[in-house]
Amino acid sequence: MRLHVGNAVGATPLVEITKLDIPDGIRVFAKLEFLNPGGSIKDRMVKYILDHAERVGALQPGATIVENTSGNTGAAIAMFAAERGYRAILTMPDKVSQEKQNVLRAMGAQTIVCPTAVRPDSPEHYVETARRLHREIPGSFMLNQYDNPLNAEAHFHTTGPEIWEALGGRITAFVSSGSTGGTISGIGGYLRSKNPDIHVVLLDPVGSIYHKYFHEGVVDPREIAAYHVEGVGEDHLAKCMDFSVLTNVIRFNDRNAIQMCHELARKEGLLCGGSSGANIWGCIEVAKALKPPAVIVTVLPDSGAKYVSKIYNADWLAEQRFADGSSATVSMRSPAPSDA
């Protein structure tokens, strides 16, 4: 049997976080998704959607793949496009790190950088730019990661079962940030299908709309603001985000995530991206609200190697003024269908 890049996607290790300030009787585990061949958790979703598109004939040989991305989905697309003979055109907001942009170009993808600080319906927005290119390029294929149910399905059938089996079903809570919603909806949906008492907690950055939408049922444009952590939060409701799976949503800020990145590096030897820092910060916040014994699990979506010019750059850190913001107060509610 010939082995392809796709054969290396998934089956990532799960490690326990032991050196941080975690309450007694609470165990925290993290799945090292940055060990996928494309360097992030997005390899799973991209492979799943491309495999499906090829099976049903939606993606023809030599076609152009167009997608909007914060970098990691783009890296996975560029990797598979290079291997399978497709052209890739990727649009992204200008806050995406230079490392991520360079990786995409190195693998032959065309990148189009769009302004971050524009309205979601602006023709300059990176999502709208990708949609326009998809309409204009004959025979092109767009993954549509924000609204494609296959995004969450990929994690329901792969990441979720891997976590469940690795921990023998002994899981109290799954905690993760999200943007498209695929990771938390898929993993959370699988885990709750096995045990509906599992808490599924979304971490949402200040500047995103998900927190208020979950708690109040409204989208408030005044909530939308710029933040530095990439690949998390959103300025519009992604159809892939299944709020019925969630049992709580708590807020974090850039400082919460970035400080935790440095703690993970120095205390656990894990050099991770900003969303990973947010995820571990959220696990510790949730741990404070749980009665021991309890097991919390999360994912570390990508590597800090993609953010050396930002998160791990002393000059960049000195230039930024992060809002302090008080830590979220977490109240763990019993999972119920009305949590949607």
PDB file of C-alpha atoms in Angstrom, residues 69-312:
ATOM      1  CA  THR A  69      -8.351  31.064   6.230  1.00  0.00           C
ATOM      2  CA  SER A  70      -6.554  32.359   9.307  1.00  0.00           C
ATOM      3  CA  GLY A  71      -3.554  30.324   8.153  1.00  0.00           C
ATOM      4  CA  ASN A  72      -3.896  26.767   9.430  1.00  0.00           C
ATOM      5  CA  THR A  73      -6.670  25.686   7.085  1.00  0.00           C
ATOM      6  CA  GLY A  74      -4.655  27.297   4.332  1.00  0.00           C
ATOM      7  CA  ALA A  75      -1.557  25.303   5.246  1.00  0.00           C
ATOM      8  CA  ALA A  76      -3.546  22.074   5.105  1.00  0.00           C
ATOM      9  CA  ILE A  77      -5.063  23.047   1.756  1.00  0.00           C
ATOM     10  CA  ALA A  78      -1.661  24.015   0.344  1.00  0.00           C
ATOM     11  CA  MET A  79      -0.200  20.707   1.520  1.00  0.00           C
ATOM     12  CA  PHE A  80      -2.937  18.566  -0.032  1.00  0.00           C
ATOM     13  CA  ALA A  81      -3.105  20.726  -3.178  1.00  0.00           C
ATOM     14  CA  ALA A  82       0.632  20.194  -3.740  1.00  0.00           C
ATOM     15  CA  GLU A  83       0.308  16.456  -3.197  1.00  0.00           C
ATOM     16  CA  ARG A  84      -2.829  15.991  -5.303  1.00  0.00           C
ATOM     17  CA  GLY A  85      -2.111  18.408  -8.141  1.00  0.00           C
ATOM     18  CA  TYR A  86      -4.524  21.254  -7.437  1.00  0.00           C
ATOM     19  CA  ARG A  87      -3.987  25.010  -7.515  1.00  0.00           C
ATOM     20  CA  ALA A  88      -4.689  26.849  -4.242  1.00  0.00           C
ATOM     21  CA  ILE A  89      -5.761  30.468  -3.756  1.00  0.00           C
ATOM     22  CA  LEU A  90      -6.083  31.481  -0.111  1.00  0.00           C
ATOM     23  CA  THR A  91      -7.472  34.707   1.354  1.00  0.00           C
ATOM     24  CA  MET A  92      -6.628  35.765   4.902  1.00  0.00           C
ATOM     25  CA  PRO A  93      -6.857  38.737   7.291  1.00  0.00           C
ATOM     26  CA  ASP A  94      -3.770  40.891   7.630  1.00  0.00           C
ATOM     27  CA  LYS A  95      -3.248  39.896  11.285  1.00  0.00           C
ATOM     28  CA  VAL A  96      -2.086  36.427  10.173  1.00  0.00           C
ATOM     29  CA  SER A  97       1.548  35.928  11.157  1.00  0.00           C
ATOM     30  CA  GLN A  98       4.266  36.268   8.522  1.00  0.00           C
ATOM     31  CA  GLU A  99       5.395  32.702   9.264  1.00  0.00           C
ATOM     32  CA  LYS A 100       2.006  31.340   8.246  1.00  0.00           C
ATOM     33  CA  GLN A 101       1.939  33.400   5.056  1.00  0.00           C
ATOM     34  CA  ASN A 102       5.442  32.269   4.116  1.00  0.00           C
ATOM     35  CA  VAL A 103       4.561  28.595   4.610  1.00  0.00           C
ATOM     36  CA  LEU A 104       1.591  28.866   2.254  1.00  0.00           C
ATOM     37  CA  ARG A 105       3.687  30.468  -0.469  1.00  0.00           C
ATOM     38  CA  ALA A 106       6.479  27.948   0.030  1.00  0.00           C
ATOM     39  CA  MET A 107       4.032  25.178  -0.846  1.00  0.00           C
ATOM     40  CA  GLY A 108       2.925  26.951  -4.008  1.00  0.00           C
ATOM     41  CA  ALA A 109      -0.304  28.573  -2.838  1.00  0.00           C
ATOM     42  CA  GLN A 110      -1.327  32.047  -3.970  1.00  0.00           C
ATOM     43  CA  THR A 111      -2.186  34.265  -0.996  1.00  0.00           C
ATOM     44  CA  ILE A 112      -4.387  37.337  -0.889  1.00  0.00           C
ATOM     45  CA  VAL A 113      -4.119  39.387   2.318  1.00  0.00           C
ATOM     46  CA  CYS A 114      -7.219  41.394   3.248  1.00  0.00           C
ATOM     47  CA  PRO A 115      -7.824  44.047   5.928  1.00  0.00           C
ATOM     48  CA  THR A 116      -8.940  42.704   9.308  1.00  0.00           C
ATOM     49  CA  ALA A 117     -10.789  45.832  10.401  1.00  0.00           C
ATOM     50  CA  VAL A 118     -13.686  45.729   7.940  1.00  0.00           C
ATOM     51  CA  ARG A 119     -17.328  44.719   8.325  1.00  0.00           C
ATOM     52  CA  PRO A 120     -18.164  41.041   7.684  1.00  0.00           C
ATOM     53  CA  ASP A 121     -20.258  42.003   4.648  1.00  0.00           C
ATOM     54  CA  SER A 122     -17.572  44.239   3.123  1.00  0.00           C
ATOM     55  CA  PRO A 123     -16.313  43.117  -0.311  1.00  0.00           C
ATOM     56  CA  GLU A 124     -12.798  43.579   1.149  1.00  0.00           C
ATOM     57  CA  HIS A 125     -13.419  41.044   3.935  1.00  0.00           C
ATOM     58  CA  TYR A 126     -11.344  37.909   3.459  1.00  0.00           C
ATOM     59  CA  VAL A 127     -14.418  35.658   3.476  1.00  0.00           C
ATOM     60  CA  GLU A 128     -16.239  37.752   0.863  1.00  0.00           C
ATOM     61  CA  THR A 129     -13.073  37.920  -1.235  1.00  0.00           C
ATOM     62  CA  ALA A 130     -12.847  34.113  -1.299  1.00  0.00           C
ATOM     63  CA  ARG A 131     -16.520  33.797  -2.260  1.00  0.00           C
ATOM     64  CA  ARG A 132     -16.053  36.251  -5.110  1.00  0.00           C
ATOM     65  CA  LEU A 133     -13.021  34.368  -6.451  1.00  0.00           C
ATOM     66  CA  HIS A 134     -14.923  31.081  -6.233  1.00  0.00           C
ATOM     67  CA  ARG A 135     -17.713  32.594  -8.352  1.00  0.00           C
ATOM     68  CA  GLU A 136     -15.268  34.001 -10.893  1.00  0.00           C
ATOM     69  CA  ILE A 137     -12.987  30.953 -11.386  1.00  0.00           C
ATOM     70  CA  PRO A 138     -14.616  28.241 -13.523  1.00  0.00           C
ATOM     71  CA  GLY A 139     -14.596  24.795 -11.923  1.00  0.00           C
ATOM     72  CA  SER A 140     -13.125  26.033  -8.662  1.00  0.00           C
ATOM     73  CA  PHE A 141     -13.901  24.354  -5.350  1.00  0.00           C
ATOM     74  CA  MET A 142     -14.450  26.097  -2.014  1.00  0.00           C
ATOM     75  CA  LEU A 143     -14.412  24.156   1.248  1.00  0.00           C
ATOM     76  CA  ASN A 144     -16.682  26.756   2.866  1.00  0.00           C
ATOM     77  CA  GLN A 145     -15.293  25.754   6.253  1.00  0.00           C
ATOM     78  CA  TYR A 146     -17.496  28.129   8.258  1.00  0.00           C
ATOM     79  CA  ASP A 147     -20.786  26.724   7.007  1.00  0.00           C
ATOM     80  CA  ASN A 148     -19.906  23.209   5.826  1.00  0.00           C
ATOM     81  CA  PRO A 149     -21.283  20.509   8.187  1.00  0.00           C
ATOM     82  CA  LEU A 150     -18.472  18.190   7.057  1.00  0.00           C
ATOM     83  CA  ASN A 151     -16.119  20.366   9.129  1.00  0.00           C
ATOM     84  CA  ALA A 152     -17.705  19.246  12.395  1.00  0.00           C
ATOM     85  CA  GLU A 153     -18.353  15.759  11.008  1.00  0.00           C
ATOM     86  CA  ALA A 154     -14.605  15.274  10.520  1.00  0.00           C
ATOM     87  CA  HIS A 155     -14.030  15.737  14.257  1.00  0.00           C
ATOM     88  CA  PHE A 156     -17.098  13.727  15.225  1.00  0.00           C
ATOM     89  CA  HIS A 157     -15.661  10.723  13.401  1.00  0.00           C
ATOM     90  CA  THR A 158     -11.954  11.154  14.192  1.00  0.00           C
ATOM     91  CA  THR A 159     -10.831  13.487  16.994  1.00  0.00           C
ATOM     92  CA  GLY A 160     -13.767  12.815  19.299  1.00  0.00           C
ATOM     93  CA  PRO A 161     -13.421   9.016  19.262  1.00  0.00           C
ATOM     94  CA  GLU A 162      -9.636   9.272  19.715  1.00  0.00           C
ATOM     95  CA  ILE A 163     -10.112  11.365  22.866  1.00  0.00           C
ATOM     96  CA  TRP A 164     -12.849   9.109  24.234  1.00  0.00           C
ATOM     97  CA  GLU A 165     -10.800   5.960  23.727  1.00  0.00           C
ATOM     98  CA  ALA A 166      -7.553   7.457  25.088  1.00  0.00           C
ATOM     99  CA  LEU A 167      -9.246   8.459  28.346  1.00  0.00           C
ATOM    100  CA  GLY A 168     -11.478   5.401  28.594  1.00  0.00           C
ATOM    101  CA  GLY A 169     -14.556   7.620  28.611  1.00  0.00           C
ATOM    102  CA  ARG A 170     -13.528   9.222  31.915  1.00  0.00           C
ATOM    103  CA  ILE A 171     -14.174  12.826  30.862  1.00  0.00           C
ATOM    104  CA  THR A 172     -15.870  15.581  32.858  1.00  0.00           C
ATOM    105  CA  ALA A 173     -15.438  18.498  30.453  1.00  0.00           C
ATOM    106  CA  PHE A 174     -14.148  19.348  27.000  1.00  0.00           C
ATOM    107  CA  VAL A 175     -12.894  22.920  26.691  1.00  0.00           C
ATOM    108  CA  SER A 176     -11.876  24.683  23.480  1.00  0.00           C
ATOM    109  CA  SER A 177     -11.857  27.983  21.666  1.00  0.00           C
ATOM    110  CA  GLY A 178     -13.508  28.090  18.267  1.00  0.00           C
ATOM    111  CA  SER A 179     -14.023  30.098  15.112  1.00  0.00           C
ATOM    112  CA  THR A 180     -15.771  27.992  12.488  1.00  0.00           C
ATOM    113  CA  GLY A 181     -17.075  25.803  15.308  1.00  0.00           C
ATOM    114  CA  GLY A 182     -16.014  22.586  13.642  1.00  0.00           C
ATOM    115  CA  THR A 183     -13.650  21.402  16.355  1.00  0.00           C
ATOM    116  CA  ILE A 184     -15.849  22.030  19.386  1.00  0.00           C
ATOM    117  CA  SER A 185     -19.098  21.037  17.662  1.00  0.00           C
ATOM    118  CA  GLY A 186     -17.662  17.791  16.324  1.00  0.00           C
ATOM    119  CA  ILE A 187     -15.639  16.704  19.356  1.00  0.00           C
ATOM    120  CA  GLY A 188     -18.194  18.007  21.832  1.00  0.00           C
ATOM    121  CA  GLY A 189     -21.037  16.407  19.908  1.00  0.00           C
ATOM    122  CA  TYR A 190     -19.306  13.034  19.906  1.00  0.00           C
ATOM    123  CA  LEU A 191     -18.393  13.150  23.577  1.00  0.00           C
ATOM    124  CA  ARG A 192     -21.913  14.120  24.627  1.00  0.00           C
ATOM    125  CA  SER A 193     -23.353  11.382  22.409  1.00  0.00           C
ATOM    126  CA  LYS A 194     -21.381   8.976  24.605  1.00  0.00           C
ATOM    127  CA  ASN A 195     -22.148  10.769  27.875  1.00  0.00           C
ATOM    128  CA  PRO A 196     -24.628  13.697  27.897  1.00  0.00           C
ATOM    129  CA  ASP A 197     -23.344  14.820  31.314  1.00  0.00           C
ATOM    130  CA  ILE A 198     -20.029  16.000  29.834  1.00  0.00           C
ATOM    131  CA  HIS A 199     -19.601  19.776  29.917  1.00  0.00           C
ATOM    132  CA  VAL A 200     -18.610  21.368  26.601  1.00  0.00           C
ATOM    133  CA  VAL A 201     -17.225  24.867  27.136  1.00  0.00           C
ATOM    134  CA  LEU A 202     -16.422  27.289  24.322  1.00  0.00           C
ATOM    135  CA  LEU A 203     -13.757  29.940  24.927  1.00  0.00           C
ATOM    136  CA  ASP A 204     -14.495  33.168  23.076  1.00  0.00           C
ATOM    137  CA  PRO A 205     -12.125  36.136  22.770  1.00  0.00           C
ATOM    138  CA  VAL A 206     -13.149  39.638  23.725  1.00  0.00           C
ATOM    139  CA  GLY A 207     -14.092  41.162  20.354  1.00  0.00           C
ATOM    140  CA  SER A 208     -16.031  38.105  19.139  1.00  0.00           C
ATOM    141  CA  ILE A 209     -19.825  37.695  19.013  1.00  0.00           C
ATOM    142  CA  TYR A 210     -20.264  34.117  20.269  1.00  0.00           C
ATOM    143  CA  HIS A 211     -20.281  34.830  24.016  1.00  0.00           C
ATOM    144  CA  LYS A 212     -23.185  37.260  23.901  1.00  0.00           C
ATOM    145  CA  TYR A 213     -25.060  35.189  21.341  1.00  0.00           C
ATOM    146  CA  PHE A 214     -24.900  32.095  23.553  1.00  0.00           C
ATOM    147  CA  HIS A 215     -25.936  33.871  26.745  1.00  0.00           C
ATOM    148  CA  GLU A 216     -28.415  36.416  25.351  1.00  0.00           C
ATOM    149  CA  GLY A 217     -29.410  35.086  21.919  1.00  0.00           C
ATOM    150  CA  VAL A 218     -28.400  38.235  20.061  1.00  0.00           C
ATOM    151  CA  VAL A 219     -25.612  39.310  17.734  1.00  0.00           C
ATOM    152  CA  ASP A 220     -24.387  42.729  18.773  1.00  0.00           C
ATOM    153  CA  PRO A 221     -22.166  44.444  16.155  1.00  0.00           C
ATOM    154  CA  ARG A 222     -20.835  46.635  18.963  1.00  0.00           C
ATOM    155  CA  GLU A 223     -19.140  43.543  20.390  1.00  0.00           C
ATOM    156  CA  ILE A 224     -16.919  43.189  17.324  1.00  0.00           C
ATOM    157  CA  ALA A 225     -13.379  44.432  17.938  1.00  0.00           C
ATOM    158  CA  ALA A 226      -9.846  43.560  16.927  1.00  0.00           C
ATOM    159  CA  TYR A 227      -7.794  41.035  18.913  1.00  0.00           C
ATOM    160  CA  HIS A 228      -4.441  39.373  18.326  1.00  0.00           C
ATOM    161  CA  VAL A 229      -5.021  35.650  18.886  1.00  0.00           C
ATOM    162  CA  GLU A 230      -5.521  33.988  15.520  1.00  0.00           C
ATOM    163  CA  GLY A 231      -8.054  31.362  14.498  1.00  0.00           C
ATOM    164  CA  VAL A 232     -10.546  31.984  17.313  1.00  0.00           C
ATOM    165  CA  GLY A 233     -13.796  33.917  17.700  1.00  0.00           C
ATOM    166  CA  GLU A 234     -15.825  35.374  14.893  1.00  0.00           C
ATOM    167  CA  ASP A 235     -17.569  38.507  13.628  1.00  0.00           C
ATOM    168  CA  HIS A 236     -20.510  36.548  12.171  1.00  0.00           C
ATOM    169  CA  LEU A 237     -22.404  33.387  13.077  1.00  0.00           C
ATOM    170  CA  ALA A 238     -20.781  30.390  11.424  1.00  0.00           C
ATOM    171  CA  LYS A 239     -23.362  27.741  10.537  1.00  0.00           C
ATOM    172  CA  CYS A 240     -20.865  25.077  11.555  1.00  0.00           C
ATOM    173  CA  MET A 241     -21.006  26.258  15.185  1.00  0.00           C
ATOM    174  CA  ASP A 242     -23.593  24.040  16.886  1.00  0.00           C
ATOM    175  CA  PHE A 243     -24.650  25.957  19.983  1.00  0.00           C
ATOM    176  CA  SER A 244     -26.847  23.043  21.114  1.00  0.00           C
ATOM    177  CA  VAL A 245     -23.660  21.094  21.884  1.00  0.00           C
ATOM    178  CA  LEU A 246     -22.304  23.813  24.187  1.00  0.00           C
ATOM    179  CA  THR A 247     -23.018  23.986  27.912  1.00  0.00           C
ATOM    180  CA  ASN A 248     -21.205  27.257  28.544  1.00  0.00           C
ATOM    181  CA  VAL A 249     -19.224  30.019  26.816  1.00  0.00           C
ATOM    182  CA  ILE A 250     -16.622  32.070  28.688  1.00  0.00           C
ATOM    183  CA  ARG A 251     -14.510  34.998  27.573  1.00  0.00           C
ATOM    184  CA  PHE A 252     -10.756  35.395  27.449  1.00  0.00           C
ATOM    185  CA  ASN A 253      -8.497  38.185  26.277  1.00  0.00           C
ATOM    186  CA  ASP A 254      -5.180  38.317  24.443  1.00  0.00           C
ATOM    187  CA  ARG A 255      -3.220  38.590  27.665  1.00  0.00           C
ATOM    188  CA  ASN A 256      -4.837  35.451  29.122  1.00  0.00           C
ATOM    189  CA  ALA A 257      -3.876  33.439  26.039  1.00  0.00           C
ATOM    190  CA  ILE A 258      -0.387  34.817  25.453  1.00  0.00           C
ATOM    191  CA  GLN A 259       0.728  34.590  29.068  1.00  0.00           C
ATOM    192  CA  MET A 260      -0.417  30.975  29.138  1.00  0.00           C
ATOM    193  CA  CYS A 261       1.565  30.270  25.954  1.00  0.00           C
ATOM    194  CA  HIS A 262       4.708  31.337  27.775  1.00  0.00           C
ATOM    195  CA  GLU A 263       3.819  29.269  30.829  1.00  0.00           C
ATOM    196  CA  LEU A 264       3.268  26.193  28.662  1.00  0.00           C
ATOM    197  CA  ALA A 265       6.640  26.701  27.008  1.00  0.00           C
ATOM    198  CA  ARG A 266       8.601  27.267  30.203  1.00  0.00           C
ATOM    199  CA  LYS A 267       6.864  24.799  32.514  1.00  0.00           C
ATOM    200  CA  GLU A 268       5.542  22.047  30.233  1.00  0.00           C
ATOM    201  CA  GLY A 269       7.977  22.266  27.308  1.00  0.00           C
ATOM    202  CA  LEU A 270       5.098  22.840  24.893  1.00  0.00           C
ATOM    203  CA  LEU A 271       5.653  25.638  22.367  1.00  0.00           C
ATOM    204  CA  CYS A 272       2.139  26.403  21.178  1.00  0.00           C
ATOM    205  CA  GLY A 273       0.070  28.998  19.344  1.00  0.00           C
ATOM    206  CA  GLY A 274      -2.298  31.515  20.894  1.00  0.00           C
ATOM    207  CA  SER A 275      -5.413  29.358  20.672  1.00  0.00           C
ATOM    208  CA  SER A 276      -3.593  26.641  22.623  1.00  0.00           C
ATOM    209  CA  GLY A 277      -2.753  29.153  25.331  1.00  0.00           C
ATOM    210  CA  ALA A 278      -6.401  30.183  25.445  1.00  0.00           C
ATOM    211  CA  ASN A 279      -7.500  26.562  25.678  1.00  0.00           C
ATOM    212  CA  ILE A 280      -5.262  25.743  28.629  1.00  0.00           C
ATOM    213  CA  TRP A 281      -6.212  29.007  30.363  1.00  0.00           C
ATOM    214  CA  GLY A 282      -9.848  28.000  29.909  1.00  0.00           C
ATOM    215  CA  CYS A 283      -9.235  24.513  31.288  1.00  0.00           C
ATOM    216  CA  ILE A 284      -7.817  26.010  34.487  1.00  0.00           C
ATOM    217  CA  GLU A 285     -10.745  28.429  34.803  1.00  0.00           C
ATOM    218  CA  VAL A 286     -13.210  25.575  34.351  1.00  0.00           C
ATOM    219  CA  ALA A 287     -11.235  23.438  36.820  1.00  0.00           C
ATOM    220  CA  LYS A 288     -11.824  26.058  39.517  1.00  0.00           C
ATOM    221  CA  ALA A 289     -15.579  25.566  39.139  1.00  0.00           C
ATOM    222  CA  LEU A 290     -15.592  21.767  39.160  1.00  0.00           C
ATOM    223  CA  LYS A 291     -15.870  19.462  42.130  1.00  0.00           C
ATOM    224  CA  PRO A 292     -13.000  16.939  42.192  1.00  0.00           C
ATOM    225  CA  PRO A 293     -12.289  14.364  41.032  1.00  0.00           C
ATOM    226  CA  ALA A 294     -12.680  15.560  37.458  1.00  0.00           C
ATOM    227  CA  VAL A 295     -10.989  15.192  34.071  1.00  0.00           C
ATOM    228  CA  ILE A 296     -10.793  18.068  31.599  1.00  0.00           C
ATOM    229  CA  VAL A 297      -9.542  17.639  28.054  1.00  0.00           C
ATOM    230  CA  THR A 298      -8.660  20.106  25.317  1.00  0.00           C
ATOM    231  CA  VAL A 299      -6.726  20.347  22.060  1.00  0.00           C
ATOM    232  CA  LEU A 300      -3.543  22.250  21.230  1.00  0.00           C
ATOM    233  CA  PRO A 301      -4.380  23.294  17.661  1.00  0.00           C
ATOM    234  CA  ASP A 302      -1.008  24.482  16.374  1.00  0.00           C
ATOM    235  CA  SER A 303       2.642  25.126  17.177  1.00  0.00           C
ATOM    236  CA  GLY A 304       4.255  28.261  18.497  1.00  0.00           C
ATOM    237  CA  ALA A 305       6.769  27.986  15.659  1.00  0.00           C
ATOM    238  CA  LYS A 306       4.119  29.755  13.569  1.00  0.00           C
ATOM    239  CA  TYR A 307       4.178  32.765  15.899  1.00  0.00           C
ATOM    240  CA  VAL A 308       7.852  33.360  16.640  1.00  0.00           C
ATOM    241  CA  SER A 309       7.575  36.859  15.174  1.00  0.00           C
ATOM    242  CA  LYS A 310       4.652  37.666  17.455  1.00  0.00           C
ATOM    243  CA  ILE A 311       3.825  35.728  20.612  1.00  0.00           C
ATOM    244  CA  TYR A 312       7.444  34.733  21.263  1.00  0.00           C
TER     245      TYR A 312
END
